[in-house]
Amino acid sequence: MWLLAAAAVTLRVVSRGCILRVRLGATDVFIALPLFGSLVNTVSTGFLVDAGLGRDPSELTAREMRAFLQVIYGSMIVACLSISLTKLSVLLLFLDVLTVTWVRRATYVLVVLAALAALGTTLSSVLLCIPVRKFWDTGGSEDDDRTGHCSDLQVKIYIDAALIAALHFAMFFLPLSVIRQMTLPRRQKVWLYAVFGLGFLYADSLAEPRPFVEGVVALTHHSVYVFTVGIVFWSMMEINIPIIVACMPVLKPLVDNFWPRLLLAPPPDSEVLDSDDRLHPPAISSPARLRGCTEMGHL
């Protein structure tokens, strides 16, 4: 799945940097960082397999279980940061292409909320157990068991899922009113609606984090085999799908470069031939613009 996310980011850079010749900025940095986080998460899966992922817990030594939980702790923090940076990248892209006053103000509010949510989810992951080592020191002495405490991981997951899903729903509905008013061909509007529709389905899946919670329950009972399905696969989807969806809106110039008529409106029947018996170019060849809004179809 990381390869799909990497391909999407690469095509995004080609579309913006090589075709549109736009100077790459903060929006591109904020989408490259979660891709790196996704790579770290993918590599950590290999370490989890080496530490005992998919094996019966009775076959694991105390040292292997300790290493297993240490990798889980690190990958959990990386996942929180990667998801948050992806949301910030999308919001910064909105600020680049949308100029409607109320939309920009709402976007700034969402940027602040996304930053606060990122800070909260990351810190709650780092400080899930105090001291931190208690997260993986599950087989220590009685003195170690009495020292420190850990928060309820299931409660944390539900709270994080609610925050992430709420932000995704807000990010989905924000540009819809703008798209409806755009003077774009029907195919281009369908393209934009399809992209944001994928984001909506992803947000809806986050609203019910049952597979993740089932994996956590299995982890608390040291059932590492059940944990395989419960958390690893869900985490990979949670990181990579938003990266792919965030890259899709800016791929239109790349699509136009190879299939120039794919997203164009079909020529009207009433077009008149010129002196060379050729059809005049369709009106969509000039950028369509919304009242007070730059054209989102040419991101």
Short mmCIF file of C-alpha atoms in Angstrom, two decimals, residues 88-296:
data_model
loop_
_atom_site.label_atom_id
_atom_site.label_comp_id
_atom_site.label_asym_id
_atom_site.label_seq_id
_atom_site.Cartn_x
_atom_site.Cartn_y
_atom_site.Cartn_z
CA LEU A 88 -2.87 19.88 7.13
CA SER A 89 -1.61 19.37 3.57
CA VAL A 90 -5.17 19.23 2.21
CA LEU A 91 -6.20 22.34 4.17
CA LEU A 92 -3.17 24.28 2.93
CA LEU A 93 -4.10 23.24 -0.61
CA PHE A 94 -7.57 24.73 -0.02
CA LEU A 95 -5.92 28.01 0.97
CA ASP A 96 -3.86 27.95 -2.25
CA VAL A 97 -6.77 27.47 -4.64
CA LEU A 98 -9.84 28.95 -2.93
CA THR A 99 -10.31 32.69 -2.55
CA VAL A 100 -13.91 32.94 -1.31
CA THR A 101 -13.70 34.89 1.94
CA TRP A 102 -15.90 32.70 4.13
CA VAL A 103 -14.29 29.52 2.80
CA ARG A 104 -10.80 30.80 3.60
CA ARG A 105 -11.87 31.82 7.09
CA ALA A 106 -13.41 28.42 7.70
CA THR A 107 -10.24 26.79 6.36
CA TYR A 108 -8.07 28.77 8.77
CA VAL A 109 -10.29 27.60 11.62
CA LEU A 110 -9.91 24.00 10.46
CA VAL A 111 -6.13 24.43 10.23
CA VAL A 112 -6.02 25.51 13.87
CA LEU A 113 -8.33 22.67 14.92
CA ALA A 114 -6.29 20.14 12.94
CA ALA A 115 -3.06 21.37 14.54
CA LEU A 116 -4.60 21.14 18.02
CA ALA A 117 -5.96 17.67 17.26
CA ALA A 118 -2.53 16.60 16.01
CA LEU A 119 -0.91 17.89 19.18
CA GLY A 120 -3.51 16.21 21.38
CA THR A 121 -3.47 12.80 19.68
CA THR A 122 0.34 12.72 19.53
CA LEU A 123 0.87 13.75 23.15
CA SER A 124 -1.78 11.31 24.34
CA SER A 125 0.11 8.57 22.48
CA VAL A 126 3.49 9.59 23.89
CA LEU A 127 2.12 9.88 27.45
CA LEU A 128 -0.19 6.89 27.26
CA CYS A 129 1.81 5.32 30.07
CA ILE A 130 3.70 7.15 32.81
CA PRO A 131 6.53 6.31 32.92
CA VAL A 132 6.68 5.51 29.21
CA ARG A 133 8.50 2.20 29.70
CA LYS A 134 5.45 0.81 31.49
CA PHE A 135 3.83 0.38 28.05
CA TRP A 136 6.19 -2.48 27.24
CA ASP A 137 7.30 -3.55 30.74
CA THR A 138 4.29 -5.83 31.26
CA GLY A 139 6.16 -8.71 32.81
CA GLY A 140 8.17 -6.98 35.49
CA SER A 141 8.24 -7.41 39.23
CA GLU A 142 5.45 -6.45 41.60
CA ASP A 143 7.26 -3.21 42.41
CA ASP A 144 7.36 -2.33 38.70
CA ASP A 145 3.63 -3.12 38.38
CA ARG A 146 2.78 -0.76 41.22
CA THR A 147 4.91 2.06 39.75
CA GLY A 148 3.16 4.36 37.29
CA HIS A 149 -0.04 3.82 35.36
CA CYS A 150 -1.41 3.55 31.81
CA SER A 151 -4.50 5.24 30.40
CA ASP A 152 -7.31 3.22 28.87
CA LEU A 153 -6.13 2.55 25.32
CA GLN A 154 -9.62 1.73 24.04
CA VAL A 155 -11.00 5.06 25.26
CA LYS A 156 -8.10 6.89 23.62
CA ILE A 157 -8.75 5.16 20.29
CA TYR A 158 -12.43 6.11 20.30
CA ILE A 159 -11.65 9.75 21.18
CA ASP A 160 -8.96 9.98 18.49
CA ALA A 161 -11.27 8.39 15.91
CA ALA A 162 -14.04 10.87 16.76
CA LEU A 163 -11.68 13.86 16.36
CA ILE A 164 -10.23 12.60 13.08
CA ALA A 165 -13.64 11.71 11.62
CA ALA A 166 -15.12 15.11 12.59
CA LEU A 167 -12.27 16.94 10.86
CA HIS A 168 -12.61 14.76 7.76
CA PHE A 169 -16.35 15.42 7.52
CA ALA A 170 -15.73 19.18 7.83
CA MET A 171 -13.01 19.03 5.16
CA PHE A 172 -15.34 17.10 2.88
CA PHE A 173 -18.31 19.47 3.12
CA LEU A 174 -16.26 22.70 2.99
CA PRO A 175 -15.49 22.70 -0.76
CA LEU A 176 -18.81 21.23 -1.91
CA SER A 177 -20.63 24.56 -1.95
CA VAL A 178 -17.76 26.02 -3.95
CA ILE A 179 -17.76 23.21 -6.51
CA ARG A 180 -21.50 23.63 -7.14
CA GLN A 181 -20.97 27.26 -8.18
CA MET A 182 -18.00 26.62 -10.47
CA THR A 183 -18.43 27.14 -14.20
CA LEU A 184 -16.80 23.82 -15.00
CA PRO A 185 -17.74 21.09 -17.48
CA ARG A 186 -19.81 18.28 -16.05
CA ARG A 187 -16.98 15.76 -16.29
CA GLN A 188 -14.65 17.95 -14.26
CA LYS A 189 -17.29 18.41 -11.58
CA VAL A 190 -17.84 14.65 -11.48
CA TRP A 191 -14.07 14.23 -11.03
CA LEU A 192 -14.04 16.61 -8.07
CA TYR A 193 -17.14 15.09 -6.49
CA ALA A 194 -15.64 11.61 -6.87
CA VAL A 195 -12.43 12.68 -5.15
CA PHE A 196 -14.21 14.21 -2.19
CA GLY A 197 -16.59 11.25 -2.14
CA LEU A 198 -13.63 8.95 -1.50
CA GLY A 199 -12.63 11.21 1.36
CA PHE A 200 -16.17 10.99 2.74
CA LEU A 201 -16.13 7.18 2.65
CA TYR A 202 -12.77 7.17 4.40
CA ALA A 203 -14.05 9.51 7.13
CA ASP A 204 -17.11 7.30 7.56
CA SER A 205 -14.88 4.26 8.07
CA LEU A 206 -12.95 6.10 10.78
CA ALA A 207 -16.15 6.82 12.65
CA GLU A 208 -16.39 3.11 13.53
CA PRO A 209 -12.89 1.96 14.62
CA ARG A 210 -14.14 -1.47 15.72
CA PRO A 211 -11.39 -3.51 13.99
CA PHE A 212 -8.73 -1.39 15.66
CA VAL A 213 -10.35 -1.72 19.09
CA GLU A 214 -10.72 -5.48 18.69
CA GLY A 215 -7.01 -5.61 17.96
CA VAL A 216 -6.24 -3.58 21.08
CA VAL A 217 -8.37 -5.91 23.21
CA ALA A 218 -6.41 -8.82 21.79
CA LEU A 219 -3.15 -7.01 22.54
CA THR A 220 -4.09 -6.39 26.17
CA HIS A 221 -4.60 -10.14 26.51
CA HIS A 222 -1.29 -10.77 24.70
CA SER A 223 -3.06 -12.48 21.80
CA VAL A 224 -0.54 -11.44 19.16
CA TYR A 225 -2.09 -13.52 16.36
CA VAL A 226 -5.47 -11.74 16.61
CA PHE A 227 -3.62 -8.45 16.92
CA THR A 228 -2.26 -8.99 13.39
CA VAL A 229 -5.62 -8.32 11.74
CA GLY A 230 -6.87 -5.86 14.33
CA ILE A 231 -4.23 -3.14 14.16
CA VAL A 232 -1.51 -3.55 11.53
CA PHE A 233 -3.78 -3.66 8.48
CA TRP A 234 -6.04 -0.91 9.88
CA SER A 235 -3.04 1.36 10.58
CA MET A 236 -1.70 0.93 7.05
CA MET A 237 -5.06 1.92 5.57
CA GLU A 238 -5.44 4.81 8.01
CA ILE A 239 -2.12 6.34 6.90
CA ASN A 240 -1.95 5.58 3.17
CA ILE A 241 -5.54 6.15 2.00
CA PRO A 242 -5.61 9.83 3.04
CA ILE A 243 -2.28 10.39 1.26
CA ILE A 244 -3.71 8.98 -1.97
CA VAL A 245 -6.98 10.91 -1.66
CA ALA A 246 -5.10 14.15 -0.89
CA CYS A 247 -3.09 13.78 -4.11
CA MET A 248 -6.00 13.06 -6.45
CA PRO A 249 -7.41 16.61 -6.87
CA VAL A 250 -4.12 17.94 -8.26
CA LEU A 251 -3.68 15.17 -10.85
CA LYS A 252 -6.03 16.76 -13.38
CA PRO A 253 -3.25 18.57 -15.32
CA LEU A 254 -1.45 15.24 -15.63
CA VAL A 255 -4.62 13.57 -16.90
CA ASP A 256 -5.16 16.42 -19.37
CA ASN A 257 -1.61 16.00 -20.63
CA PHE A 258 -2.17 12.36 -21.68
CA TRP A 259 -5.94 12.34 -22.26
CA PRO A 260 -6.78 15.95 -23.16
CA ARG A 261 -10.45 15.27 -23.94
CA LEU A 262 -11.19 12.96 -21.01
CA LEU A 263 -12.43 15.68 -18.64
CA LEU A 264 -13.54 18.18 -21.27
CA ALA A 265 -17.13 18.89 -22.13
CA PRO A 266 -18.24 17.35 -25.46
CA PRO A 267 -18.45 19.95 -28.24
CA PRO A 268 -21.97 21.31 -28.81
CA ASP A 269 -23.82 20.26 -31.94
CA SER A 270 -24.15 23.88 -33.04
CA GLU A 271 -20.43 24.54 -33.45
CA VAL A 272 -19.60 26.14 -36.78
CA LEU A 273 -16.70 25.13 -39.00
CA ASP A 274 -14.08 27.79 -39.72
CA SER A 275 -12.50 28.58 -43.09
CA ASP A 276 -10.20 25.55 -42.83
CA ASP A 277 -13.18 23.28 -42.19
CA ARG A 278 -11.98 22.61 -38.65
CA LEU A 279 -13.96 22.99 -35.47
CA HIS A 280 -13.20 25.92 -33.27
CA PRO A 281 -11.64 24.92 -29.95
CA PRO A 282 -14.17 24.46 -27.15
CA ALA A 283 -14.69 27.31 -24.74
CA ILE A 284 -13.31 25.26 -21.86
CA SER A 285 -9.80 25.74 -23.24
CA SER A 286 -9.68 28.92 -21.19
CA PRO A 287 -9.66 28.43 -17.40
CA ALA A 288 -13.12 28.43 -15.89
CA ARG A 289 -13.51 30.59 -12.82
CA LEU A 290 -15.99 30.98 -10.04
CA ARG A 291 -17.14 34.31 -8.74
CA GLY A 292 -14.33 35.16 -6.37
CA CYS A 293 -12.76 31.71 -6.58
CA THR A 294 -9.92 30.32 -8.65
CA GLU A 295 -10.68 27.26 -10.71
CA MET A 296 -10.27 24.16 -8.66
#
